[in-house]
Amino acid sequence: MNENLRPALDTIRNGGRVAVLTGAGISAESGIPTFRGQDGYWTVGSREYHPQELATWAMFSRHPERVWPWYLYRRSICANAQPNVGHDALVRLEKHLRDRFTLITQNVDGLHIRAGNSLERTYEIHGNLHRRRCAESCCPEQWAIPEGVSTPKRNGTLANDDPALLRCPRCDAWTRPHVLWFDECYDEEKYRYESSLNVAVQADLLIVVGTSGATNLPMQVGAIAARRGAAIIDINPTENPFSQLAQRIPSGVVLTGSAGTILPTLVDHLIHGSDDA
Ligand code: NAD
Ligand code: ZN
C-alpha cells in the first residue's frame, strides 16, 4: 500500500479517532444505482423527473402519490441488495477501533447496519428509506413501511390500497419517507447534524468513500477535518471535491478506484499495519 498512508497508520496506532463518510458509491457494487446514472430518473406520465425535483418537500406536499412510488421502488432495490465487501470492511474497522470509530453515511439504503455496523456509531444523516414518519410532524415516531404496501415497478404508481396504508397511525395525515429532501435542512434530532460536526472536529483521520460531495453537511465535515489537521483519504473512481481537498493537505491521500477493490485492502492495512509498530 501507499507510503503516504503513514499519517493514517500513526493515527490508529496512537489511539486517534477515525471518521468514515460514505456516499452512494459504496453501495453501487451492491447493485444500488447512484443518482448520477440513468437509473436515477423517474417517469410520471410522459415526464422525466430528476431526483433533485422528486426528492423535495415541494413535490411531496403537492403530489405524495407521485413521490411514494419512487421510494417504494428504490426500497425494493435496497431490500433485495446485499452488503458488499466495502461495507464488510467498515464493520471490521469498527470492531477494531470501537468507540474511536464513527460512520457518517449519506446512504438511505440501510446496508451499513445490515452489514453489521452498530446503530450507535452509524449516523444516517439523510435518513433511511425503510422507515416513514408523519408528514405533518404530529409526533417524532418512525415506523416501518407496513406489510401489504405494494412494490411499484420502475416508473409505476401506487396501488389502490396504498394511500390508506401509508397514513399516519396517530393523526391520519400522509406519512412520508424518513429521508432528508433537497429543499430541507439538517437537524440533530432526525439527522444527527451537530453530532456529525462534533465527529469532524474530533477526527484525526477522515476516510471518504464514494461521494460526489453535492450535499452540504458532508462538505462541512471535510472542511472542518482538513482545517483541524486531520489526515484525509478519499476513495472514488472519479475526481470529486474530497479528492481535491485531500490533494491540498499534507496528509491527504487519493485512492482512485472502486470501494469494493480498495476498501478491504486499506482496512487490512490500517488494522494490521498499526499492530506491528
Ligand atoms: P452521488 O450519486 O452524487 O455520487 C456517487 C459517487 O460515487 C460519485 O462520486 C461516483 O464517482 C462514486 N462511485 C461510483 N461507483 C463507485 C464505486 N464502486 N466505489 C466508490 N465510489 C463510486 O452520491 P452521493 O454523493 O452519496 O449523494 C447523493 C445523494 O443521493 C445522497 O443524499 C444520498 O442520500 C442519495 N442516494 C443514496 C443512495 C443509497 O442509499 N445507496 C443511492 C443513490 C442516492
Ligand atoms: Zn401524524
PDB file of C-alpha atoms and ligand atoms in Angstrom:
ATOM      1  CA  MET A   1       0.000   0.000   0.000  1.00  0.00           C
ATOM      2  CA  ASN A   2       0.809   3.634  -0.437  1.00  0.00           C
ATOM      3  CA  GLU A   3       3.670   5.031   1.712  1.00  0.00           C
ATOM      4  CA  ASN A   4       1.559   8.211   2.022  1.00  0.00           C
ATOM      5  CA  LEU A   5      -0.707   6.269   4.383  1.00  0.00           C
ATOM      6  CA  ARG A   6       1.818   6.693   7.197  1.00  0.00           C
ATOM      7  CA  PRO A   7      -0.161   9.550   8.919  1.00  0.00           C
ATOM      8  CA  ALA A   8      -3.285   7.365   8.860  1.00  0.00           C
ATOM      9  CA  LEU A   9      -1.430   4.405  10.358  1.00  0.00           C
ATOM     10  CA  ASP A  10       0.128   6.616  13.021  1.00  0.00           C
ATOM     11  CA  THR A  11      -3.314   7.955  13.903  1.00  0.00           C
ATOM     12  CA  ILE A  12      -4.648   4.489  14.538  1.00  0.00           C
ATOM     13  CA  ARG A  13      -1.560   3.315  16.379  1.00  0.00           C
ATOM     14  CA  ASN A  14      -1.616   6.378  18.643  1.00  0.00           C
ATOM     15  CA  GLY A  15      -5.222   5.962  19.710  1.00  0.00           C
ATOM     16  CA  GLY A  16      -6.662   8.624  17.353  1.00  0.00           C
ATOM     17  CA  ARG A  17     -10.266   8.882  16.250  1.00  0.00           C
ATOM     18  CA  VAL A  18     -11.446   7.819  12.799  1.00  0.00           C
ATOM     19  CA  ALA A  19     -14.488   9.180  10.957  1.00  0.00           C
ATOM     20  CA  VAL A  20     -15.719   7.478   7.800  1.00  0.00           C
ATOM     21  CA  LEU A  21     -18.027   9.348   5.432  1.00  0.00           C
ATOM     22  CA  THR A  22     -19.816   7.256   2.812  1.00  0.00           C
ATOM     23  CA  GLY A  23     -21.999   8.076  -0.193  1.00  0.00           C
ATOM     24  CA  ALA A  24     -23.947   6.205  -2.815  1.00  0.00           C
ATOM     25  CA  GLY A  25     -20.711   4.919  -4.423  1.00  0.00           C
ATOM     26  CA  ILE A  26     -20.111   2.351  -1.675  1.00  0.00           C
ATOM     27  CA  SER A  27     -23.454   0.715  -2.462  1.00  0.00           C
ATOM     28  CA  ALA A  28     -23.028   0.843  -6.251  1.00  0.00           C
ATOM     29  CA  GLU A  29     -21.323  -2.578  -6.182  1.00  0.00           C
ATOM     30  CA  SER A  30     -24.340  -3.969  -4.326  1.00  0.00           C
ATOM     31  CA  GLY A  31     -26.384  -3.007  -7.392  1.00  0.00           C
ATOM     32  CA  ILE A  32     -27.970   0.149  -5.969  1.00  0.00           C
ATOM     33  CA  PRO A  33     -27.770   2.924  -8.552  1.00  0.00           C
ATOM     34  CA  THR A  34     -26.251   6.285  -7.616  1.00  0.00           C
ATOM     35  CA  PHE A  35     -28.165   9.430  -8.551  1.00  0.00           C
ATOM     36  CA  ARG A  36     -25.854  10.149 -11.453  1.00  0.00           C
ATOM     37  CA  GLY A  37     -26.770   7.358 -13.878  1.00  0.00           C
ATOM     38  CA  GLN A  38     -29.914   6.897 -15.993  1.00  0.00           C
ATOM     39  CA  ASP A  39     -31.406   4.773 -13.225  1.00  0.00           C
ATOM     40  CA  GLY A  40     -31.707   7.880 -11.080  1.00  0.00           C
ATOM     41  CA  TYR A  41     -34.571   9.252 -13.182  1.00  0.00           C
ATOM     42  CA  TRP A  42     -38.248   8.593 -12.701  1.00  0.00           C
ATOM     43  CA  THR A  43     -41.001   9.000 -15.255  1.00  0.00           C
ATOM     44  CA  VAL A  44     -44.528  10.096 -14.379  1.00  0.00           C
ATOM     45  CA  GLY A  45     -46.774  10.019 -17.427  1.00  0.00           C
ATOM     46  CA  SER A  46     -44.583  11.344 -20.214  1.00  0.00           C
ATOM     47  CA  ARG A  47     -42.379  13.496 -17.959  1.00  0.00           C
ATOM     48  CA  GLU A  48     -38.971  12.586 -16.613  1.00  0.00           C
ATOM     49  CA  TYR A  49     -38.149  13.785 -13.117  1.00  0.00           C
ATOM     50  CA  HIS A  50     -34.670  14.199 -11.735  1.00  0.00           C
ATOM     51  CA  PRO A  51     -34.037  13.217  -8.117  1.00  0.00           C
ATOM     52  CA  GLN A  52     -33.442  16.903  -7.351  1.00  0.00           C
ATOM     53  CA  GLU A  53     -37.085  17.620  -8.308  1.00  0.00           C
ATOM     54  CA  LEU A  54     -38.672  14.475  -6.946  1.00  0.00           C
ATOM     55  CA  ALA A  55     -36.841  14.252  -3.631  1.00  0.00           C
ATOM     56  CA  THR A  56     -38.284  17.510  -2.331  1.00  0.00           C
ATOM     57  CA  TRP A  57     -40.909  18.567   0.167  1.00  0.00           C
ATOM     58  CA  ALA A  58     -42.247  20.874  -2.550  1.00  0.00           C
ATOM     59  CA  MET A  59     -43.057  17.861  -4.737  1.00  0.00           C
ATOM     60  CA  PHE A  60     -44.267  15.606  -1.924  1.00  0.00           C
ATOM     61  CA  SER A  61     -46.578  18.236  -0.446  1.00  0.00           C
ATOM     62  CA  ARG A  62     -48.323  18.613  -3.820  1.00  0.00           C
ATOM     63  CA  HIS A  63     -48.068  15.053  -5.152  1.00  0.00           C
ATOM     64  CA  PRO A  64     -47.402  12.457  -2.448  1.00  0.00           C
ATOM     65  CA  GLU A  65     -48.830   9.826  -4.784  1.00  0.00           C
ATOM     66  CA  ARG A  66     -46.027  10.550  -7.292  1.00  0.00           C
ATOM     67  CA  VAL A  67     -43.189  10.609  -4.771  1.00  0.00           C
ATOM     68  CA  TRP A  68     -44.081   7.488  -2.753  1.00  0.00           C
ATOM     69  CA  PRO A  69     -43.831   5.033  -5.708  1.00  0.00           C
ATOM     70  CA  TRP A  70     -40.270   6.190  -6.418  1.00  0.00           C
ATOM     71  CA  TYR A  71     -39.302   5.479  -2.796  1.00  0.00           C
ATOM     72  CA  LEU A  72     -41.126   2.172  -2.666  1.00  0.00           C
ATOM     73  CA  TYR A  73     -39.397   1.102  -5.877  1.00  0.00           C
ATOM     74  CA  ARG A  74     -35.975   2.179  -4.566  1.00  0.00           C
ATOM     75  CA  ARG A  75     -36.722   0.500  -1.256  1.00  0.00           C
ATOM     76  CA  SER A  76     -37.358  -2.814  -3.038  1.00  0.00           C
ATOM     77  CA  ILE A  77     -33.998  -2.500  -4.845  1.00  0.00           C
ATOM     78  CA  CYS A  78     -32.287  -1.845  -1.495  1.00  0.00           C
ATOM     79  CA  ALA A  79     -34.143  -4.660   0.275  1.00  0.00           C
ATOM     80  CA  ASN A  80     -33.017  -7.129  -2.409  1.00  0.00           C
ATOM     81  CA  ALA A  81     -29.408  -5.910  -2.364  1.00  0.00           C
ATOM     82  CA  GLN A  82     -26.706  -7.396  -0.146  1.00  0.00           C
ATOM     83  CA  PRO A  83     -23.915  -5.524   1.626  1.00  0.00           C
ATOM     84  CA  ASN A  84     -20.654  -5.856  -0.304  1.00  0.00           C
ATOM     85  CA  VAL A  85     -17.005  -6.273   0.701  1.00  0.00           C
ATOM     86  CA  GLY A  86     -16.670  -2.490   1.128  1.00  0.00           C
ATOM     87  CA  HIS A  87     -19.446  -2.469   3.749  1.00  0.00           C
ATOM     88  CA  ASP A  88     -17.882  -5.534   5.401  1.00  0.00           C
ATOM     89  CA  ALA A  89     -14.513  -3.796   5.641  1.00  0.00           C
ATOM     90  CA  LEU A  90     -16.085  -0.939   7.612  1.00  0.00           C
ATOM     91  CA  VAL A  91     -17.583  -3.451  10.044  1.00  0.00           C
ATOM     92  CA  ARG A  92     -14.082  -4.822  10.639  1.00  0.00           C
ATOM     93  CA  LEU A  93     -12.744  -1.316  11.149  1.00  0.00           C
ATOM     94  CA  GLU A  94     -15.442  -0.529  13.730  1.00  0.00           C
ATOM     95  CA  LYS A  95     -14.712  -3.803  15.567  1.00  0.00           C
ATOM     96  CA  HIS A  96     -11.044  -2.866  15.707  1.00  0.00           C
ATOM     97  CA  LEU A  97     -11.497   0.763  16.777  1.00  0.00           C
ATOM     98  CA  ARG A  98     -14.748   0.560  18.762  1.00  0.00           C
ATOM     99  CA  ASP A  99     -15.505   3.964  20.301  1.00  0.00           C
ATOM    100  CA  ARG A 100     -12.765   5.598  18.262  1.00  0.00           C
ATOM    101  CA  PHE A 101     -14.870   4.952  15.126  1.00  0.00           C
ATOM    102  CA  THR A 102     -17.868   6.827  13.691  1.00  0.00           C
ATOM    103  CA  LEU A 103     -19.572   6.207  10.372  1.00  0.00           C
ATOM    104  CA  ILE A 104     -21.411   9.135   8.793  1.00  0.00           C
ATOM    105  CA  THR A 105     -23.422   7.924   5.829  1.00  0.00           C
ATOM    106  CA  GLN A 106     -25.470   9.762   3.232  1.00  0.00           C
ATOM    107  CA  ASN A 107     -26.954   6.471   2.137  1.00  0.00           C
ATOM    108  CA  VAL A 108     -30.582   5.763   2.846  1.00  0.00           C
ATOM    109  CA  ASP A 109     -30.333   2.065   1.930  1.00  0.00           C
ATOM    110  CA  GLY A 110     -29.642   0.714   5.439  1.00  0.00           C
ATOM    111  CA  LEU A 111     -26.821  -1.537   4.156  1.00  0.00           C
ATOM    112  CA  HIS A 112     -24.222  -0.425   6.715  1.00  0.00           C
ATOM    113  CA  ILE A 113     -26.439  -1.571   9.580  1.00  0.00           C
ATOM    114  CA  ARG A 114     -27.321  -4.790   7.770  1.00  0.00           C
ATOM    115  CA  ALA A 115     -23.601  -5.443   7.237  1.00  0.00           C
ATOM    116  CA  GLY A 116     -23.049  -5.155  10.991  1.00  0.00           C
ATOM    117  CA  ASN A 117     -22.024  -1.582  11.829  1.00  0.00           C
ATOM    118  CA  SER A 118     -23.648  -0.502  15.088  1.00  0.00           C
ATOM    119  CA  LEU A 119     -26.676   1.794  15.219  1.00  0.00           C
ATOM    120  CA  GLU A 120     -24.912   3.724  17.939  1.00  0.00           C
ATOM    121  CA  ARG A 121     -21.904   4.680  15.811  1.00  0.00           C
ATOM    122  CA  THR A 122     -23.644   4.954  12.426  1.00  0.00           C
ATOM    123  CA  TYR A 123     -25.160   8.339  11.668  1.00  0.00           C
ATOM    124  CA  GLU A 124     -27.686   8.139   8.825  1.00  0.00           C
ATOM    125  CA  ILE A 125     -27.565  11.842   8.024  1.00  0.00           C
ATOM    126  CA  HIS A 126     -30.021  11.589   5.120  1.00  0.00           C
ATOM    127  CA  GLY A 127     -32.356   9.116   6.819  1.00  0.00           C
ATOM    128  CA  ASN A 128     -33.374   5.606   5.844  1.00  0.00           C
ATOM    129  CA  LEU A 129     -35.951   4.719   3.213  1.00  0.00           C
ATOM    130  CA  HIS A 130     -37.101   1.641   5.102  1.00  0.00           C
ATOM    131  CA  ARG A 131     -38.766   3.952   7.629  1.00  0.00           C
ATOM    132  CA  ARG A 132     -41.502   6.598   7.475  1.00  0.00           C
ATOM    133  CA  ARG A 133     -42.805   9.329   9.726  1.00  0.00           C
ATOM    134  CA  CYS A 134     -45.762  11.712   9.905  1.00  0.00           C
ATOM    135  CA  ALA A 135     -45.605  14.257   7.071  1.00  0.00           C
ATOM    136  CA  GLU A 136     -47.307  16.790   9.370  1.00  0.00           C
ATOM    137  CA  SER A 137     -44.804  16.084  12.180  1.00  0.00           C
ATOM    138  CA  CYS A 138     -47.596  15.350  14.668  1.00  0.00           C
ATOM    139  CA  CYS A 139     -45.117  13.183  16.629  1.00  0.00           C
ATOM    140  CA  PRO A 140     -41.433  12.201  16.415  1.00  0.00           C
ATOM    141  CA  GLU A 141     -42.134   8.486  15.945  1.00  0.00           C
ATOM    142  CA  GLN A 142     -40.909   6.485  12.976  1.00  0.00           C
ATOM    143  CA  TRP A 143     -42.479   3.348  11.599  1.00  0.00           C
ATOM    144  CA  ALA A 144     -41.543   0.601   9.182  1.00  0.00           C
ATOM    145  CA  ILE A 145     -43.299   0.530   5.817  1.00  0.00           C
ATOM    146  CA  PRO A 146     -46.413  -1.526   6.592  1.00  0.00           C
ATOM    147  CA  GLU A 147     -46.841  -5.026   5.262  1.00  0.00           C
ATOM    148  CA  GLY A 148     -49.202  -5.031   2.325  1.00  0.00           C
ATOM    149  CA  VAL A 149     -47.917  -1.816   0.745  1.00  0.00           C
ATOM    150  CA  SER A 150     -47.273  -2.545  -2.919  1.00  0.00           C
ATOM    151  CA  THR A 151     -43.876  -2.627  -4.626  1.00  0.00           C
ATOM    152  CA  PRO A 152     -44.267  -0.464  -7.720  1.00  0.00           C
ATOM    153  CA  LYS A 153     -42.292  -1.355 -10.818  1.00  0.00           C
ATOM    154  CA  ARG A 154     -39.886   1.192 -12.247  1.00  0.00           C
ATOM    155  CA  ASN A 155     -41.922   4.302 -13.138  1.00  0.00           C
ATOM    156  CA  GLY A 156     -45.022   2.648 -11.632  1.00  0.00           C
ATOM    157  CA  THR A 157     -47.801   4.071  -9.477  1.00  0.00           C
ATOM    158  CA  LEU A 158     -49.304   3.326  -6.066  1.00  0.00           C
ATOM    159  CA  ALA A 159     -51.849   0.518  -5.733  1.00  0.00           C
ATOM    160  CA  ASN A 160     -55.397   1.458  -4.649  1.00  0.00           C
ATOM    161  CA  ASP A 161     -54.895   0.387  -1.030  1.00  0.00           C
ATOM    162  CA  ASP A 162     -51.535   2.086  -0.549  1.00  0.00           C
ATOM    163  CA  PRO A 163     -52.690   5.612   0.419  1.00  0.00           C
ATOM    164  CA  ALA A 164     -54.690   4.244   3.348  1.00  0.00           C
ATOM    165  CA  LEU A 165     -51.791   2.035   4.466  1.00  0.00           C
ATOM    166  CA  LEU A 166     -49.410   4.990   4.291  1.00  0.00           C
ATOM    167  CA  ARG A 167     -51.480   7.198   6.634  1.00  0.00           C
ATOM    168  CA  CYS A 168     -50.081   8.339   9.986  1.00  0.00           C
ATOM    169  CA  PRO A 169     -51.314   5.967  12.704  1.00  0.00           C
ATOM    170  CA  ARG A 170     -51.720   8.944  15.050  1.00  0.00           C
ATOM    171  CA  CYS A 171     -53.320  11.772  13.039  1.00  0.00           C
ATOM    172  CA  ASP A 172     -54.257  10.149   9.710  1.00  0.00           C
ATOM    173  CA  ALA A 173     -52.191  12.579   7.603  1.00  0.00           C
ATOM    174  CA  TRP A 174     -49.870  11.091   4.969  1.00  0.00           C
ATOM    175  CA  THR A 175     -46.683   9.610   6.283  1.00  0.00           C
ATOM    176  CA  ARG A 176     -43.522  10.373   4.324  1.00  0.00           C
ATOM    177  CA  PRO A 177     -40.274   8.501   3.790  1.00  0.00           C
ATOM    178  CA  HIS A 178     -37.783   9.228   6.587  1.00  0.00           C
ATOM    179  CA  VAL A 179     -35.291  10.913   4.279  1.00  0.00           C
ATOM    180  CA  LEU A 180     -33.832  14.398   4.055  1.00  0.00           C
ATOM    181  CA  TRP A 181     -35.068  16.084   0.894  1.00  0.00           C
ATOM    182  CA  PHE A 182     -33.132  18.556  -1.227  1.00  0.00           C
ATOM    183  CA  ASP A 183     -35.211  21.530  -0.011  1.00  0.00           C
ATOM    184  CA  GLU A 184     -34.967  20.603   3.688  1.00  0.00           C
ATOM    185  CA  CYS A 185     -32.445  21.329   6.432  1.00  0.00           C
ATOM    186  CA  TYR A 186     -30.382  19.018   8.571  1.00  0.00           C
ATOM    187  CA  ASP A 187     -31.193  18.818  12.273  1.00  0.00           C
ATOM    188  CA  GLU A 188     -29.857  16.915  15.261  1.00  0.00           C
ATOM    189  CA  GLU A 189     -32.998  15.092  16.255  1.00  0.00           C
ATOM    190  CA  LYS A 190     -33.653  13.293  12.982  1.00  0.00           C
ATOM    191  CA  TYR A 191     -30.339  13.523  11.126  1.00  0.00           C
ATOM    192  CA  ARG A 192     -27.606  13.980  13.765  1.00  0.00           C
ATOM    193  CA  TYR A 193     -26.376  17.284  12.418  1.00  0.00           C
ATOM    194  CA  GLU A 194     -24.473  18.611  15.452  1.00  0.00           C
ATOM    195  CA  SER A 195     -23.191  15.146  16.333  1.00  0.00           C
ATOM    196  CA  SER A 196     -21.678  14.863  12.849  1.00  0.00           C
ATOM    197  CA  LEU A 197     -19.984  18.242  13.149  1.00  0.00           C
ATOM    198  CA  ASN A 198     -18.558  17.145  16.510  1.00  0.00           C
ATOM    199  CA  VAL A 199     -17.227  13.977  14.956  1.00  0.00           C
ATOM    200  CA  ALA A 200     -15.494  16.098  12.298  1.00  0.00           C
ATOM    201  CA  VAL A 201     -13.952  18.323  14.973  1.00  0.00           C
ATOM    202  CA  GLN A 202     -12.573  15.309  16.850  1.00  0.00           C
ATOM    203  CA  ALA A 203     -11.435  13.201  13.900  1.00  0.00           C
ATOM    204  CA  ASP A 204      -7.726  12.549  13.442  1.00  0.00           C
ATOM    205  CA  LEU A 205      -8.399  10.626  10.245  1.00  0.00           C
ATOM    206  CA  LEU A 206     -11.308  11.053   7.814  1.00  0.00           C
ATOM    207  CA  ILE A 207     -11.930   8.347   5.205  1.00  0.00           C
ATOM    208  CA  VAL A 208     -14.342   9.437   2.452  1.00  0.00           C
ATOM    209  CA  VAL A 209     -15.862   6.773   0.211  1.00  0.00           C
ATOM    210  CA  GLY A 210     -17.973   7.155  -2.944  1.00  0.00           C
ATOM    211  CA  THR A 211     -19.488  10.572  -2.648  1.00  0.00           C
ATOM    212  CA  SER A 212     -19.703  13.364  -5.204  1.00  0.00           C
ATOM    213  CA  GLY A 213     -19.817  15.978  -2.459  1.00  0.00           C
ATOM    214  CA  ALA A 214     -23.026  17.551  -3.719  1.00  0.00           C
ATOM    215  CA  THR A 215     -24.582  17.947  -0.289  1.00  0.00           C
ATOM    216  CA  ASN A 216     -23.892  20.378   2.489  1.00  0.00           C
ATOM    217  CA  LEU A 217     -23.089  18.504   5.707  1.00  0.00           C
ATOM    218  CA  PRO A 218     -20.547  16.123   4.138  1.00  0.00           C
ATOM    219  CA  MET A 219     -18.702  19.108   2.694  1.00  0.00           C
ATOM    220  CA  GLN A 220     -18.664  20.750   6.130  1.00  0.00           C
ATOM    221  CA  VAL A 221     -17.321  17.550   7.677  1.00  0.00           C
ATOM    222  CA  GLY A 222     -14.483  17.504   5.123  1.00  0.00           C
ATOM    223  CA  ALA A 223     -13.679  21.195   5.562  1.00  0.00           C
ATOM    224  CA  ILE A 224     -13.637  21.009   9.379  1.00  0.00           C
ATOM    225  CA  ALA A 225     -11.476  17.873   9.425  1.00  0.00           C
ATOM    226  CA  ALA A 226      -8.998  19.450   6.998  1.00  0.00           C
ATOM    227  CA  ARG A 227      -8.864  22.717   8.948  1.00  0.00           C
ATOM    228  CA  ARG A 228      -8.125  20.842  12.175  1.00  0.00           C
ATOM    229  CA  GLY A 229      -5.261  18.959  10.589  1.00  0.00           C
ATOM    230  CA  ALA A 230      -6.849  15.517  10.226  1.00  0.00           C
ATOM    231  CA  ALA A 231      -5.448  13.104   7.651  1.00  0.00           C
ATOM    232  CA  ILE A 232      -7.919  12.571   4.788  1.00  0.00           C
ATOM    233  CA  ILE A 233      -8.198   9.564   2.471  1.00  0.00           C
ATOM    234  CA  ASP A 234     -10.602   9.723  -0.491  1.00  0.00           C
ATOM    235  CA  ILE A 235     -11.719   6.558  -2.296  1.00  0.00           C
ATOM    236  CA  ASN A 236     -13.582   7.125  -5.559  1.00  0.00           C
ATOM    237  CA  PRO A 237     -13.112   6.159  -9.219  1.00  0.00           C
ATOM    238  CA  THR A 238     -13.517   9.808 -10.216  1.00  0.00           C
ATOM    239  CA  GLU A 239     -12.208  13.142  -9.070  1.00  0.00           C
ATOM    240  CA  ASN A 240     -14.529  14.951  -6.666  1.00  0.00           C
ATOM    241  CA  PRO A 241     -14.366  17.782  -4.099  1.00  0.00           C
ATOM    242  CA  PHE A 242     -12.969  15.423  -1.418  1.00  0.00           C
ATOM    243  CA  SER A 243     -10.151  14.173  -3.639  1.00  0.00           C
ATOM    244  CA  GLN A 244      -9.347  17.816  -4.389  1.00  0.00           C
ATOM    245  CA  LEU A 245      -9.368  18.572  -0.658  1.00  0.00           C
ATOM    246  CA  ALA A 246      -7.107  15.585   0.064  1.00  0.00           C
ATOM    247  CA  GLN A 247      -4.693  16.796  -2.609  1.00  0.00           C
ATOM    248  CA  ARG A 248      -4.438  20.198  -0.962  1.00  0.00           C
ATOM    249  CA  ILE A 249      -3.398  18.987   2.502  1.00  0.00           C
ATOM    250  CA  PRO A 250      -0.061  17.403   3.513  1.00  0.00           C
ATOM    251  CA  SER A 251      -1.600  14.259   4.998  1.00  0.00           C
ATOM    252  CA  GLY A 252      -4.180  13.734   2.244  1.00  0.00           C
ATOM    253  CA  VAL A 253      -4.271  10.592   0.094  1.00  0.00           C
ATOM    254  CA  VAL A 254      -6.335   9.941  -3.017  1.00  0.00           C
ATOM    255  CA  LEU A 255      -7.018   6.294  -3.812  1.00  0.00           C
ATOM    256  CA  THR A 256      -8.584   6.157  -7.260  1.00  0.00           C
ATOM    257  CA  GLY A 257     -10.821   3.146  -7.832  1.00  0.00           C
ATOM    258  CA  SER A 258     -13.912   1.370  -6.583  1.00  0.00           C
ATOM    259  CA  ALA A 259     -14.750   0.940  -2.893  1.00  0.00           C
ATOM    260  CA  GLY A 260     -15.021  -2.841  -3.256  1.00  0.00           C
ATOM    261  CA  THR A 261     -11.481  -3.073  -4.588  1.00  0.00           C
ATOM    262  CA  ILE A 262      -9.750  -0.549  -2.362  1.00  0.00           C
ATOM    263  CA  LEU A 263     -11.529  -0.515   0.992  1.00  0.00           C
ATOM    264  CA  PRO A 264     -10.885  -4.138   2.116  1.00  0.00           C
ATOM    265  CA  THR A 265      -7.143  -3.795   1.424  1.00  0.00           C
ATOM    266  CA  LEU A 266      -6.980  -0.370   3.043  1.00  0.00           C
ATOM    267  CA  VAL A 267      -8.753  -1.559   6.186  1.00  0.00           C
ATOM    268  CA  ASP A 268      -6.478  -4.629   6.450  1.00  0.00           C
ATOM    269  CA  HIS A 269      -3.517  -2.331   6.150  1.00  0.00           C
ATOM    270  CA  LEU A 270      -4.855   0.117   8.744  1.00  0.00           C
ATOM    271  CA  ILE A 271      -5.640  -2.667  11.216  1.00  0.00           C
ATOM    272  CA  HIS A 272      -2.540  -4.842  10.782  1.00  0.00           C
ATOM    273  CA  GLY A 273      -0.101  -2.089   9.836  1.00  0.00           C
ATOM    274  CA  SER A 274      -0.891  -0.318  13.069  1.00  0.00           C
ATOM    275  CA  ASP A 275      -0.381  -3.566  15.043  1.00  0.00           C
ATOM    276  CA  ASP A 276       3.262  -4.073  14.055  1.00  0.00           C
ATOM    277  CA  ALA A 277       4.663  -0.812  15.360  1.00  0.00           C
TER     278      ALA A 277
HETATM  279  P1  NAD B   1     -23.825  10.600  -5.878  1.00  0.00           P
HETATM  280  O1  NAD B   1     -24.753   9.749  -6.674  1.00  0.00           O
HETATM  281  O2  NAD B   1     -23.916  12.062  -6.025  1.00  0.00           O
HETATM  282  O3  NAD B   1     -22.303  10.215  -6.260  1.00  0.00           O
HETATM  283  C1  NAD B   1     -21.839   8.900  -6.212  1.00  0.00           C
HETATM  284  C2  NAD B   1     -20.331   8.932  -6.124  1.00  0.00           C
HETATM  285  O4  NAD B   1     -19.871   7.589  -6.017  1.00  0.00           O
HETATM  286  C3  NAD B   1     -19.642   9.534  -7.352  1.00  0.00           C
HETATM  287  O5  NAD B   1     -18.623  10.418  -6.924  1.00  0.00           O
HETATM  288  C4  NAD B   1     -19.034   8.304  -8.041  1.00  0.00           C
HETATM  289  O6  NAD B   1     -17.827   8.602  -8.732  1.00  0.00           O
HETATM  290  C5  NAD B   1     -18.781   7.392  -6.887  1.00  0.00           C
HETATM  291  N1  NAD B   1     -18.761   5.971  -7.201  1.00  0.00           N
HETATM  292  C6  NAD B   1     -19.450   5.302  -8.159  1.00  0.00           C
HETATM  293  N2  NAD B   1     -19.180   3.989  -8.114  1.00  0.00           N
HETATM  294  C7  NAD B   1     -18.307   3.811  -7.073  1.00  0.00           C
HETATM  295  C8  NAD B   1     -17.661   2.682  -6.512  1.00  0.00           C
HETATM  296  N3  NAD B   1     -17.849   1.451  -6.985  1.00  0.00           N
HETATM  297  N4  NAD B   1     -16.840   2.875  -5.449  1.00  0.00           N
HETATM  298  C9  NAD B   1     -16.610   4.125  -4.957  1.00  0.00           C
HETATM  299  N5  NAD B   1     -17.203   5.232  -5.457  1.00  0.00           N
HETATM  300  C10 NAD B   1     -18.034   5.067  -6.504  1.00  0.00           C
HETATM  301  O7  NAD B   1     -23.965  10.130  -4.384  1.00  0.00           O
HETATM  302  P2  NAD B   1     -23.819  10.911  -3.027  1.00  0.00           P
HETATM  303  O8  NAD B   1     -22.593  11.755  -3.059  1.00  0.00           O
HETATM  304  O9  NAD B   1     -23.980   9.895  -1.968  1.00  0.00           O
HETATM  305  O10 NAD B   1     -25.022  11.950  -2.928  1.00  0.00           O
HETATM  306  C11 NAD B   1     -26.261  11.789  -3.499  1.00  0.00           C
HETATM  307  C12 NAD B   1     -27.459  11.685  -2.576  1.00  0.00           C
HETATM  308  O11 NAD B   1     -28.118  10.564  -3.052  1.00  0.00           O
HETATM  309  C13 NAD B   1     -27.245  11.414  -1.135  1.00  0.00           C
HETATM  310  O12 NAD B   1     -28.006  12.337  -0.461  1.00  0.00           O
HETATM  311  C14 NAD B   1     -27.860  10.028  -0.865  1.00  0.00           C
HETATM  312  O13 NAD B   1     -28.739  10.097   0.234  1.00  0.00           O
HETATM  313  C15 NAD B   1     -28.668   9.739  -2.077  1.00  0.00           C
HETATM  314  N6  NAD B   1     -28.565   8.373  -2.628  1.00  0.00           N
HETATM  315  C16 NAD B   1     -28.413   7.301  -1.804  1.00  0.00           C
HETATM  316  C17 NAD B   1     -28.304   6.032  -2.356  1.00  0.00           C
HETATM  317  C18 NAD B   1     -28.154   4.869  -1.405  1.00  0.00           C
HETATM  318  O14 NAD B   1     -28.628   4.934  -0.275  1.00  0.00           O
HETATM  319  N7  NAD B   1     -27.476   3.785  -1.817  1.00  0.00           N
HETATM  320  C19 NAD B   1     -28.327   5.840  -3.729  1.00  0.00           C
HETATM  321  C20 NAD B   1     -28.495   6.965  -4.554  1.00  0.00           C
HETATM  322  C21 NAD B   1     -28.601   8.228  -3.980  1.00  0.00           C
HETATM  323 ZN    ZN B   2     -49.415  12.365  12.238  1.00  0.00          ZN
END
